[in-house]
Coordinates of C-alpha atoms and ligand atoms in Angstrom, one line a residue:
X1439 CA 93.5 58.0 114.1
X1440 CA 93.7 62.0 113.9
X1441 CA 93.6 63.1 110.5
X1442 CA 92.3 66.2 108.5
X1443 CA 91.3 67.3 105.2
X1444 CA 91.1 71.1 103.5
X1445 CA 88.8 72.1 100.8
X1446 CA 88.8 75.5 99.0
X1447 CA 90.1 77.8 96.4
X1448 CA 92.1 80.9 96.9
X1449 CA 89.2 83.3 95.8
X1450 CA 86.6 80.8 96.4
X1451 CA 83.8 81.4 99.1
X1452 CA 85.7 79.7 101.9
X1453 CA 88.3 77.3 103.2
X1454 CA 87.1 74.4 104.9
X1455 CA 89.0 71.8 107.5
X1456 CA 87.3 68.7 108.6
X1457 CA 89.5 67.2 111.7
X1458 CA 88.7 64.0 112.4
X1459 CA 89.7 61.4 115.6
X1460 CA 90.1 64.4 117.8
X1461 CA 89.0 62.6 121.5
X1462 CA 85.9 64.4 123.4
X1463 CA 86.1 66.9 126.3
X1464 CA 88.9 68.9 125.0
X1465 CA 88.4 72.7 125.1
X1466 CA 88.2 74.7 121.9
X1467 CA 87.4 78.2 121.4
X1468 CA 87.3 80.1 117.9
X1469 CA 89.8 82.7 119.6
X1470 CA 92.3 80.1 120.4
X1471 CA 92.2 79.3 116.5
X1472 CA 92.3 82.7 115.5
X1473 CA 95.1 83.7 117.2
X1474 CA 97.1 81.2 115.1
X1475 CA 95.3 82.1 111.8
X1476 CA 96.3 85.9 112.9
X1477 CA 100.1 85.0 113.5
X1478 CA 100.3 83.4 110.1
X1479 CA 98.9 86.6 108.5
X1480 CA 101.5 88.8 109.9
X1481 CA 104.8 88.9 108.8
X1482 CA 107.0 91.3 106.8
X1483 CA 107.0 90.9 103.1
X1484 CA 103.2 89.9 102.3
X1485 CA 101.3 91.5 99.5
X1486 CA 98.4 93.3 99.0
X1487 CA 95.9 90.5 99.5
X1488 CA 96.6 90.3 103.3
X1489 CA 95.5 93.7 103.9
X1490 CA 92.0 92.0 102.3
X1491 CA 91.8 89.1 104.7
X1492 CA 91.5 89.3 108.2
X1493 CA 91.0 85.5 108.8
X1494 CA 88.4 84.2 111.3
X1495 CA 87.3 80.6 112.1
X1496 CA 83.9 79.6 112.4
X1497 CA 83.3 75.8 113.8
X1498 CA 80.4 74.1 112.4
X1499 CA 80.6 70.7 113.7
X1500 CA 81.9 68.7 116.5
X1501 CA 82.2 71.1 119.3
X1502 CA 79.5 72.1 121.9
X1503 CA 79.6 74.9 124.5
X1504 CA 83.5 75.0 124.1
X1505 CA 84.2 71.1 124.4
X1506 CA 84.9 68.6 121.3
X1507 CA 82.4 66.3 121.3
X1508 CA 84.6 63.3 119.8
X1509 CA 82.8 63.6 116.5
X1510 CA 84.4 65.5 113.2
X1511 CA 85.3 68.9 113.6
X1512 CA 84.3 71.4 110.9
X1513 CA 86.3 74.4 110.9
X1514 CA 85.4 77.2 108.0
X1515 CA 87.6 80.5 107.2
X1516 CA 85.8 83.0 104.8
X1517 CA 88.0 84.6 102.0
X1518 CA 86.7 88.1 102.2
X1519 CA 88.3 88.7 98.5
X1520 CA 85.5 86.2 97.4
X1521 CA 83.2 89.1 97.0
X1522 CA 85.2 90.5 93.9
X1523 CA 85.3 86.7 92.6
X1524 CA 81.7 85.4 93.0
X1525 CA 81.2 85.6 89.0
X1526 CA 84.7 84.1 88.3
X1527 CA 84.6 81.4 90.9
X1528 CA 81.0 80.9 90.8
X1529 CA 80.1 76.7 91.8
X1530 CA 77.1 77.3 89.4
X1531 CA 77.1 78.3 85.7
X1532 CA 77.1 82.2 85.6
X1533 CA 77.4 85.2 83.4
X1534 CA 81.3 85.0 83.7
X1535 CA 82.9 86.3 80.5
X1536 CA 85.9 84.3 81.0
X1537 CA 88.3 87.5 81.3
X1538 CA 90.1 85.8 84.2
X1539 CA 91.2 82.8 82.3
X1540 CA 95.0 81.9 82.9
X1541 CA 96.9 80.4 79.7
X1542 CA 100.3 81.4 81.0
X1543 CA 101.8 79.1 83.3
X1544 CA 104.3 80.5 85.8
X1545 CA 107.7 79.1 86.3
X1546 CA 107.9 77.5 89.7
X1547 CA 104.2 77.1 90.3
X1548 CA 101.7 74.0 89.8
X1549 CA 99.9 75.9 87.0
X1550 CA 101.9 73.9 83.8
X1551 CA 101.9 70.3 85.6
X1552 CA 98.6 70.5 87.0
X1553 CA 97.2 71.5 83.7
X1554 CA 98.6 68.9 81.8
X1555 CA 97.4 66.6 84.7
X1556 CA 94.0 67.5 84.8
X1557 CA 93.2 68.6 81.3
X1558 CA 92.7 72.1 81.8
X1559 CA 92.8 74.9 79.7
X1560 CA 92.2 77.8 82.2
X1561 CA 95.1 77.2 84.4
X1562 CA 93.1 79.2 87.1
X1563 CA 91.8 75.7 87.9
X1564 CA 94.9 74.8 89.2
X1565 CA 96.3 77.4 90.8
X1566 CA 93.3 78.4 93.1
X1567 CA 94.1 75.3 94.9
X1568 CA 97.7 75.1 95.0
X1569 CA 97.7 78.7 96.4
X1570 CA 99.2 79.0 99.6
X1571 CA 95.9 80.6 100.7
X1572 CA 95.3 76.9 101.6
X1573 CA 97.4 76.8 104.8
X1574 CA 94.9 78.8 106.5
X1575 CA 92.6 76.1 106.7
X1576 CA 95.8 73.9 107.9
X1577 CA 96.9 76.5 110.5
X1578 CA 92.8 75.9 112.0
X1579 CA 93.3 72.5 111.7
X1580 CA 96.9 72.6 113.5
X1581 CA 95.5 74.9 116.2
X1582 CA 93.0 71.9 117.5
X1583 CA 96.1 69.8 117.8
X1584 CA 97.8 72.3 119.4
X1585 CA 95.2 72.4 121.7
X1586 CA 95.2 68.6 122.5
X1587 CA 99.0 69.0 123.1
X1588 CA 98.8 71.6 125.6
X1589 CA 96.9 69.6 127.6
X1590 CA 99.8 67.0 128.2
X1591 CA 102.4 70.2 128.4
X1592 CA 103.9 69.6 124.7
X1593 CA 104.5 73.1 123.1
X1594 CA 105.5 73.8 119.7
X1595 CA 107.5 76.8 118.8
X1596 CA 109.2 78.4 115.4
X1597 CA 111.6 81.3 114.6
X1598 CA 112.6 82.4 111.2
X1599 CA 116.7 81.4 110.9
X1600 CA 117.3 82.8 107.5
X1601 CA 115.9 84.9 104.9
X1602 CA 117.5 85.6 101.1
X1603 CA 120.8 84.7 102.6
X1604 CA 120.8 86.8 105.8
X1605 CA 121.3 84.1 108.2
X1606 CA 120.9 84.3 111.9
X1607 CA 123.9 82.0 113.7
X1608 CA 123.1 79.5 116.2
X1609 CA 122.6 80.9 120.1
X1610 CA 124.2 78.3 122.1
X1611 CA 121.9 77.3 125.0
X1612 CA 119.0 79.7 124.3
X1613 CA 115.8 78.6 125.9
X1614 CA 113.3 77.7 123.5
X1615 CA 110.5 79.7 124.9
X1616 CA 112.5 82.8 125.2
X1617 CA 113.4 82.4 121.3
X1618 CA 109.8 82.2 120.6
X1619 CA 108.9 85.4 122.3
X1620 CA 111.8 87.1 120.6
X1621 CA 110.3 85.8 117.4
X1622 CA 106.8 86.8 118.2
X1623 CA 108.1 90.1 118.7
X1624 CA 109.9 90.4 115.1
X1625 CA 108.1 91.0 111.8
X1626 CA 110.3 88.5 110.1
X1627 CA 110.0 86.0 113.3
X1628 CA 113.8 86.2 114.1
X1629 CA 114.7 86.3 117.7
X1630 CA 117.6 88.4 117.0
X1631 CA 117.0 91.9 116.4
X1632 CA 120.0 93.0 114.2
X1633 CA 119.5 90.0 111.9
X1634 CA 115.6 90.7 111.9
X1635 CA 116.7 94.6 110.6
X1636 CA 118.7 93.1 108.4
X1637 CA 116.1 90.5 106.8
X1638 CA 113.8 93.4 106.4
X1639 CA 116.3 95.3 104.4
X1640 CA 116.7 92.3 102.4
X1641 CA 113.1 92.0 101.8
X1642 CA 112.9 95.6 100.8
X1643 CA 115.7 95.3 98.3
X1644 CA 114.1 91.9 96.8
X1645 CA 111.2 94.2 96.4
X1646 CA 112.5 97.1 94.8
X1647 CA 114.3 94.6 92.2
X1648 CA 110.6 92.9 91.5
X1649 CA 112.2 89.8 93.0
X1650 CA 111.0 87.6 95.9
X1651 CA 112.9 85.7 98.8
X1652 CA 112.8 82.5 100.4
X1653 CA 114.7 81.3 103.6
X1654 CA 114.7 79.1 106.9
X1655 CA 112.8 78.4 109.8
X1656 CA 113.2 76.2 112.6
X1657 CA 110.4 74.3 114.8
X1658 CA 110.8 72.9 118.0
X1659 CA 108.7 70.9 120.0
X1660 CA 109.2 70.4 123.9
X1661 CA 107.8 68.3 126.4
X1662 CA 107.7 65.2 123.6
X1663 CA 108.0 62.0 126.0
X1664 CA 110.1 59.4 124.4
X1665 CA 108.6 56.7 122.4
X1666 CA 106.3 58.5 119.9
X1667 CA 106.8 56.8 116.1
X1668 CA 108.1 53.6 116.1
X1669 CA 111.3 52.0 114.5
X1670 CA 109.6 48.7 113.5
X1671 CA 108.0 50.2 110.2
X1672 CA 109.0 52.7 107.5
X1673 CA 105.8 54.4 107.4
X1674 CA 105.7 54.7 111.6
X1675 CA 108.8 56.7 111.5
X1676 CA 108.2 59.7 113.5
X1677 CA 110.9 61.8 111.5
X1678 CA 109.5 60.3 108.3
X1679 CA 105.7 61.5 109.3
X1680 CA 107.0 65.0 110.0
X1681 CA 109.2 65.5 106.9
X1682 CA 106.3 64.5 104.9
X1683 CA 104.1 67.1 106.7
X1684 CA 106.9 70.0 106.3
X1685 CA 107.5 69.1 102.9
X1686 CA 104.1 69.1 101.9
X1687 CA 103.7 72.7 103.0
X1688 CA 103.5 75.1 99.6
X1689 CA 107.2 75.8 98.5
X1690 CA 109.1 73.9 100.7
X1691 CA 112.0 72.3 99.0
X1692 CA 113.9 70.8 102.1
X1693 CA 113.7 69.2 105.7
X1694 CA 116.4 68.7 108.2
X1695 CA 116.0 67.1 111.6
X1696 CA 118.3 68.1 114.4
X1697 CA 122.0 68.6 113.0
X1698 CA 120.6 67.4 109.7
X1699 CA 122.8 68.1 106.6
X1700 CA 125.6 69.2 109.0
X1701 CA 126.1 65.6 109.7
X1702 CA 127.9 65.0 106.5
X1703 CA 130.7 67.0 107.6
X1704 CA 131.2 65.9 111.3
X1705 CA 132.5 62.8 112.6
X1706 CA 130.3 60.1 114.6
X1707 CA 132.0 60.8 117.7
X1708 CA 130.9 64.5 117.5
X1709 CA 127.1 63.5 116.1
X1710 CA 125.6 61.2 118.4
X1711 CA 124.3 62.7 121.6
X1712 CA 125.9 60.8 124.8
X1713 CA 123.2 59.3 127.4
X1714 CA 122.9 60.0 131.0
X1715 CA 120.7 58.9 133.5
X1716 CA 118.8 61.2 136.5
X1717 CA 116.9 64.0 136.6
X1718 CA 118.2 66.4 133.8
X1719 CA 116.8 69.4 135.7
X1720 CA 119.6 68.6 138.5
X1721 CA 122.3 67.0 136.2
X1722 CA 122.4 69.4 133.7
X1723 CA 121.8 73.6 134.7
X1724 CA 120.9 74.3 131.3
X1725 CA 117.9 72.5 131.4
X1726 CA 114.6 74.2 130.4
X1727 CA 112.0 71.8 129.6
X1728 CA 110.1 68.9 131.2
X1729 CA 111.6 65.5 130.2
X1730 CA 109.8 62.7 131.0
X1731 CA 112.0 59.7 132.3
X1732 CA 115.0 59.6 133.7
X1733 CA 117.3 59.3 130.7
X1734 CA 118.7 62.3 128.9
X1735 CA 121.3 63.9 126.6
X1736 CA 123.7 66.9 127.1
X1737 CA 123.3 67.6 123.2
X1738 CA 120.4 67.1 121.0
X1739 CA 122.1 66.6 117.4
X1740 CA 119.5 63.9 116.7
X1741 CA 116.6 66.5 117.0
X1742 CA 114.8 64.4 119.5
X1743 CA 114.5 61.3 117.4
X1744 CA 116.6 58.0 116.9
X1745 CA 115.5 55.0 114.9
X1746 CA 112.4 56.9 114.0
X1747 CA 111.2 57.7 117.9
X1748 CA 110.9 60.3 119.9
X1749 CA 113.7 60.2 122.7
X1750 CA 112.7 62.4 125.0
X1751 CA 114.5 65.4 124.1
X1752 CA 112.9 68.5 122.1
X1753 CA 112.1 68.0 118.6
X1754 CA 114.0 69.9 116.4
X1755 CA 113.3 70.7 112.6
X1756 CA 114.4 72.8 110.0
X1757 CA 113.0 73.4 106.6
X1758 CA 113.8 75.6 103.6
X1759 CA 111.1 77.6 101.6
X1760 CA 111.8 78.5 98.1
X1761 CA 111.7 82.2 97.0
X1762 CA 107.6 82.8 96.3
X1763 CA 107.7 82.0 92.0
X1764 CA 105.0 84.8 91.5
X1765 CA 107.7 87.7 90.2
X1766 CA 107.1 91.2 89.5
X1767 CA 110.7 90.6 87.4
X1768 CA 109.1 88.3 84.6
X1769 CA 110.5 84.8 84.0
X1770 CA 110.2 83.2 80.6
X1771 CA 107.3 80.8 79.6
X1772 CA 105.2 79.5 77.1
X1773 CA 101.2 80.1 76.8
X1774 CA 99.6 76.7 76.4
X1775 CA 97.1 78.0 73.8
X1776 CA 99.2 80.2 71.2
X1777 CA 102.7 78.1 72.2
X1778 CA 104.0 81.6 72.0
X1779 CA 106.7 82.6 74.2
X1780 CA 105.9 85.6 77.0
X1781 CA 107.2 87.0 80.1
X1782 CA 104.8 86.9 82.9
X1783 CA 103.2 90.1 84.4
X1784 CA 101.3 90.0 87.7
X1785 CA 98.7 92.3 89.4
X1786 CA 100.1 91.5 93.2
X1787 CA 102.1 89.1 95.1
X1788 CA 104.3 88.3 98.3
X1789 CA 107.9 89.2 98.5
X1790 CA 108.4 86.9 101.2
X1791 CA 106.0 84.6 103.1
X1792 CA 108.8 82.4 105.0
X1793 CA 107.4 84.0 108.5
X1794 CA 104.1 82.8 107.8
X1795 CA 105.5 79.5 106.5
X1796 CA 106.9 78.8 110.0
X1797 CA 103.4 79.0 111.5
X1798 CA 102.1 77.0 108.9
X1799 CA 105.0 74.8 110.0
X1800 CA 104.0 74.9 113.4
X1801 CA 100.6 73.9 112.6
X1802 CA 101.5 70.9 110.5
X1803 CA 104.0 69.7 113.3
X1804 CA 101.5 69.9 116.1
X1805 CA 99.2 67.8 114.0
X1806 CA 101.7 65.0 113.6
X1807 CA 102.8 64.9 117.2
X1808 CA 99.5 65.2 118.5
X1809 CA 98.6 62.1 115.9
X1810 CA 101.5 60.1 116.9
X1811 CA 100.4 61.0 120.8
X1812 CA 97.2 59.4 119.9
X1813 CA 98.6 56.5 118.5
X1814 CA 100.2 55.6 121.6
X1815 CA 98.0 57.2 124.1
X1816 CA 94.7 57.0 122.4
X1817 CA 91.4 57.0 123.9
X1818 CA 88.1 58.6 123.0
X1819 CA 88.3 61.1 125.8
X1820 CA 90.9 63.6 127.2
X1821 CA 90.3 62.1 130.5
X1822 CA 91.1 58.3 128.9
X1823 CA 94.2 59.9 127.0
X1824 CA 95.2 61.4 130.4
X1825 CA 94.8 57.9 132.3
X1826 CA 96.9 56.1 129.6
X1827 CA 99.6 58.9 129.5
X1828 CA 100.0 59.0 133.3
X1829 CA 100.3 54.9 133.3
X1830 CA 102.8 55.4 130.7
X1831 CA 105.0 57.9 132.6
X1832 CA 105.1 56.0 135.8
X1833 CA 106.4 52.9 133.7
X1834 CA 109.1 55.0 132.2
X1835 CA 110.0 56.1 135.8
X1836 CA 110.5 52.6 136.6
X1837 CA 112.4 51.7 133.7
Ligands
EPS204 C1 99.1 83.1 96.8 C2 99.5 84.2 96.3 C3 98.6 85.7 96.7 C4 98.7 85.4 98.8 C5 98.5 84.0 98.8 C6 99.2 83.0 98.2 O1 97.3 85.9 96.9 P1 96.7 86.6 95.5 O2 96.7 85.9 94.5 O3 94.9 86.6 96.0 O4 97.3 88.0 95.7 O5 98.5 86.6 99.2 O6 98.3 84.1 100.3 C7 97.3 84.1 101.0 C8 96.0 84.6 100.4 C9 97.2 84.0 102.1 O7 96.1 83.8 103.3 O8 98.5 83.4 102.7 C10 99.9 82.1 96.3 O9 99.7 82.0 94.9 O10 100.2 81.0 96.6

């Protein structure tokens, strides 16, 4: 079973990810993981912290001479800000004077619920871990999964479709790889230049007002064979696993698959994707992704998943991120010690992290797809998985 855990506080020494269950023989290099780490750090609307951090991975276990061993892979991303926090965050008792103690819970953060739950009187003990800094470790773990998917022609893309009410309307039959290139060239990851500009203006406006903005992004996975996930049990459904992975990303408040909430106002005859047989590349001119098997659809309202299983079409997922709750414009709250009302003041914050969240979502989705891929085709080495996968492709060709 492919799985991962992360550890690390936002201003602690470093973040750690352990990936277990990756097969042997997978080429992994720090530079490929660093590329995703850098993509997560870019994006318009981030605060001062991003100019402190330049995330780089160190692989400390599970890889030898550029190839995975089949043993747990340990990935470390250092916090450069740590040097300013060594006393405050020291794992051993230090001369720290308690000056960074947090007793004022910020609305929208984990502070108060976590403080009550873990019986902490310094809310820093909660916020350090609930911080979205943790997502750097998830991106590192996701990069390993993405590398595995690469071996089998499965690609994970993302782009931003909305920020603070500025929406990019659907683009017909555009190719995912081209949309992705457009997103990579945009500071807000929106493939449309005009909308990108409007999004940047919206972020500027929010910043001037001491406010923050959320938004919507889309993740698309191409080259997924039919049959990942299963209809037979609730916790084996692919859409269920993907939704959970996406919802677990900090500040995500909703997830859609395919047409999603649009299905509520569309009749069934216009929702369900009709089935055709043949080679999609021949039968459907707009085709651009390899479709394993011989059945295909001309529409993809299902977002590539029916009955909890991939159907061979691209996976299409969307998620909404709430506006970052650390605001220069303070919201009312209550001090946990004095029980007095206060209005929070802050030192630094992001205004919008939707473009970064899209990259984190790519990692989360890549990991789930890789996990399901290994459930179906799993072996201990890449060679063994390849043999299993080739066998299955032959089988579905004859179906
Ligand atoms: C975050 C608050 C900010 C962000 C941080 C997430 O950090 P700080 O409190 O140090 O200014 O910059 O994000 C990252 C450090 C990152 O790498 O994405 C929060 O409270 O979630």
